[in-house]
Amino acid sequence: MRRQRISAVLCGLVLALGAAAVAPASAQQASMKGTFALNRQASDNVHQAIERAVARLNFVTRPIARGRLRKTNVPYERVVIDFNTSQVRVTRDNLPAIVTPANGTPTPWTREDGERFDVSTEWENGRLEQTFRAEDGQRVNVFTISEDGRTLTMDVTITSPRLENPLRYKLVFDRA
């Protein structure tokens, strides 16, 4: 009898701890909805990050890579995130929204310059991970929200067989 009570108490404790662990992630997800404006002072310098990524390339390919990375990595001034149980919508500045299933299923998407990608979006431990895959590499945007819901951070990682070092930088946005 005593073992049954201890087992029941332990099971209840495990369930309570599990529910407590899930609750903050759900709260973080919910607070990620909204409009956010770029905080340049808190964000990384993207040009410096690009210089680090191309530093080890040879003198012929370095300016080509630098130019392409600068063209495609202009910091967004504004990000709007909206979602429901089935899809995620991320709008950058005044560009068309990127709408993807929330379960990580890749969706074809064409960037404004005509380059095609497979884009997937999924929730991972309270973070929103958006992945763009192309033939020559990928970009991963990881969105996290501060506990008070006022600051959105976007960590960007770009990898390619053509780059010896990944391009990594962080953009910080304040709730508008």
Short mmCIF file of C-alpha atoms in Angstrom, two decimals:
data_model
loop_
_atom_site.label_atom_id
_atom_site.label_comp_id
_atom_site.label_asym_id
_atom_site.label_seq_id
_atom_site.Cartn_x
_atom_site.Cartn_y
_atom_site.Cartn_z
CA MET A 1 0.00 0.00 0.00
CA ARG A 2 2.78 2.37 0.93
CA ARG A 3 4.60 1.60 -2.35
CA GLN A 4 1.45 2.44 -4.31
CA ARG A 5 1.18 5.83 -2.58
CA ILE A 6 4.86 6.60 -3.20
CA SER A 7 4.48 5.56 -6.84
CA ALA A 8 1.39 7.74 -7.22
CA VAL A 9 3.16 10.72 -5.62
CA LEU A 10 6.21 10.22 -7.85
CA CYS A 11 4.06 9.93 -10.97
CA GLY A 12 2.21 13.10 -10.00
CA LEU A 13 5.50 14.90 -9.40
CA VAL A 14 6.88 13.81 -12.78
CA LEU A 15 3.71 14.97 -14.53
CA ALA A 16 3.74 18.30 -12.69
CA LEU A 17 7.40 18.90 -13.53
CA GLY A 18 6.77 17.97 -17.16
CA ALA A 19 3.85 20.40 -17.38
CA ALA A 20 5.95 23.14 -15.77
CA ALA A 21 8.71 22.56 -18.30
CA VAL A 22 6.28 22.86 -21.22
CA ALA A 23 4.48 25.97 -19.95
CA PRO A 24 7.33 28.48 -20.38
CA ALA A 25 7.96 27.35 -23.97
CA SER A 26 4.28 27.88 -24.80
CA ALA A 27 4.31 31.28 -23.10
CA GLN A 28 7.43 32.23 -25.04
CA GLN A 29 5.85 31.13 -28.29
CA ALA A 30 2.73 33.16 -27.60
CA SER A 31 4.74 36.28 -26.74
CA MET A 32 6.69 35.97 -30.02
CA LYS A 33 3.62 37.10 -31.95
CA GLY A 34 3.86 40.74 -32.93
CA THR A 35 5.78 43.49 -34.66
CA PHE A 36 9.42 44.19 -33.82
CA ALA A 37 11.74 47.04 -34.85
CA LEU A 38 15.51 46.64 -35.34
CA ASN A 39 17.72 47.80 -32.46
CA ARG A 40 20.97 48.59 -34.31
CA GLN A 41 22.95 49.26 -31.13
CA ALA A 42 22.20 45.83 -29.70
CA SER A 43 22.69 44.01 -33.03
CA ASP A 44 25.91 42.72 -34.58
CA ASN A 45 27.60 44.61 -37.38
CA VAL A 46 26.67 42.46 -40.39
CA HIS A 47 29.51 43.86 -42.57
CA GLN A 48 32.09 42.80 -39.97
CA ALA A 49 30.51 39.35 -39.74
CA ILE A 50 30.72 39.04 -43.54
CA GLU A 51 34.41 40.04 -43.46
CA ARG A 52 35.10 37.28 -40.92
CA ALA A 53 33.26 34.73 -43.08
CA VAL A 54 35.20 35.58 -46.27
CA ALA A 55 38.59 36.25 -44.65
CA ARG A 56 40.13 32.91 -45.61
CA LEU A 57 38.87 32.88 -49.21
CA ASN A 58 41.40 33.54 -51.97
CA PHE A 59 41.73 37.03 -53.42
CA VAL A 60 39.73 36.08 -56.55
CA THR A 61 36.64 34.63 -54.84
CA ARG A 62 36.64 36.89 -51.74
CA PRO A 63 35.14 40.00 -53.45
CA ILE A 64 32.51 37.88 -55.23
CA ALA A 65 31.45 36.18 -51.98
CA ARG A 66 31.54 39.49 -50.08
CA GLY A 67 29.31 41.17 -52.66
CA ARG A 68 26.79 38.37 -52.72
CA LEU A 69 26.64 38.11 -48.92
CA ARG A 70 26.23 41.89 -48.53
CA LYS A 71 23.43 41.92 -51.10
CA THR A 72 21.49 39.11 -49.39
CA ASN A 73 22.17 40.00 -45.74
CA VAL A 74 20.76 43.49 -45.34
CA PRO A 75 19.35 43.75 -41.80
CA TYR A 76 15.57 43.97 -41.68
CA GLU A 77 14.22 47.15 -40.10
CA ARG A 78 11.00 45.44 -39.06
CA VAL A 79 9.88 41.85 -38.49
CA VAL A 80 6.30 40.70 -37.94
CA ILE A 81 5.69 37.18 -36.65
CA ASP A 82 2.27 35.59 -36.64
CA PHE A 83 1.30 31.93 -36.32
CA ASN A 84 -1.37 29.45 -35.48
CA THR A 85 -1.24 25.71 -34.87
CA SER A 86 -0.74 24.90 -38.56
CA GLN A 87 1.34 27.71 -40.07
CA VAL A 88 3.88 30.43 -39.39
CA ARG A 89 3.98 33.81 -41.15
CA VAL A 90 7.15 35.93 -41.02
CA THR A 91 7.05 39.33 -42.70
CA ARG A 92 10.25 41.34 -43.17
CA ASP A 93 10.03 45.07 -43.83
CA ASN A 94 7.52 45.62 -46.67
CA LEU A 95 8.33 42.34 -48.42
CA PRO A 96 5.80 39.56 -49.00
CA ALA A 97 5.33 37.30 -46.00
CA ILE A 98 7.04 33.92 -45.87
CA VAL A 99 4.28 31.47 -44.96
CA THR A 100 5.23 27.91 -44.05
CA PRO A 101 3.71 24.96 -42.21
CA ALA A 102 4.54 25.05 -38.49
CA ASN A 103 5.63 21.39 -38.47
CA GLY A 104 8.90 21.73 -40.40
CA THR A 105 7.60 20.59 -43.78
CA PRO A 106 9.65 22.33 -46.52
CA THR A 107 7.81 24.75 -48.80
CA PRO A 108 9.14 26.14 -52.11
CA TRP A 109 9.76 29.89 -51.93
CA THR A 110 11.30 32.40 -54.33
CA ARG A 111 13.19 35.38 -52.95
CA GLU A 112 12.61 38.81 -54.46
CA ASP A 113 15.76 38.46 -56.63
CA GLY A 114 14.46 35.22 -58.16
CA GLU A 115 16.58 32.73 -56.18
CA ARG A 116 14.60 29.63 -55.18
CA PHE A 117 14.67 27.95 -51.78
CA ASP A 118 12.94 25.26 -49.78
CA VAL A 119 11.88 26.95 -46.54
CA SER A 120 10.90 25.11 -43.39
CA THR A 121 9.81 26.48 -40.04
CA GLU A 122 9.41 24.66 -36.75
CA TRP A 123 9.32 25.24 -33.02
CA GLU A 124 12.26 23.85 -31.07
CA ASN A 125 12.23 24.35 -27.27
CA GLY A 126 10.41 27.69 -27.47
CA ARG A 127 12.57 28.92 -30.36
CA LEU A 128 11.30 29.45 -33.89
CA GLU A 129 13.74 27.98 -36.43
CA GLN A 130 13.36 29.05 -40.04
CA THR A 131 15.62 27.25 -42.56
CA PHE A 132 16.22 28.28 -46.17
CA ARG A 133 17.87 25.56 -48.30
CA ALA A 134 19.32 26.21 -51.77
CA GLU A 135 21.65 24.25 -54.02
CA ASP A 136 24.69 26.15 -52.81
CA GLY A 137 24.01 26.35 -49.07
CA GLN A 138 21.53 27.21 -46.38
CA ARG A 139 20.50 29.98 -44.02
CA VAL A 140 19.01 29.31 -40.60
CA ASN A 141 17.22 32.08 -38.69
CA VAL A 142 16.62 31.20 -35.05
CA PHE A 143 14.15 33.53 -33.34
CA THR A 144 14.03 33.75 -29.56
CA ILE A 145 12.02 36.06 -27.35
CA SER A 146 13.09 37.52 -24.02
CA GLU A 147 11.21 36.41 -20.91
CA ASP A 148 9.39 39.74 -20.71
CA GLY A 149 8.37 39.45 -24.39
CA ARG A 150 9.85 42.82 -25.32
CA THR A 151 12.99 41.74 -27.21
CA LEU A 152 13.19 39.41 -30.20
CA THR A 153 16.62 38.05 -31.17
CA MET A 154 17.32 36.56 -34.58
CA ASP A 155 20.50 34.48 -34.77
CA VAL A 156 21.53 33.95 -38.40
CA THR A 157 23.87 31.21 -39.64
CA ILE A 158 24.74 30.83 -43.32
CA THR A 159 26.70 27.81 -44.48
CA SER A 160 27.93 26.87 -47.93
CA PRO A 161 30.57 24.59 -49.39
CA ARG A 162 31.95 27.78 -50.97
CA LEU A 163 32.54 29.40 -47.57
CA GLU A 164 35.35 28.12 -45.35
CA ASN A 165 33.77 29.81 -42.32
CA PRO A 166 30.01 30.08 -41.70
CA LEU A 167 28.56 33.56 -41.65
CA ARG A 168 27.05 34.18 -38.21
CA TYR A 169 25.44 37.28 -36.78
CA LYS A 170 22.69 38.39 -34.41
CA LEU A 171 19.97 40.97 -34.98
CA VAL A 172 18.02 42.30 -32.01
CA PHE A 173 14.53 43.75 -32.34
CA ASP A 174 12.39 45.63 -29.83
CA ARG A 175 8.62 45.17 -29.69
CA ALA A 176 7.04 47.99 -31.67
#
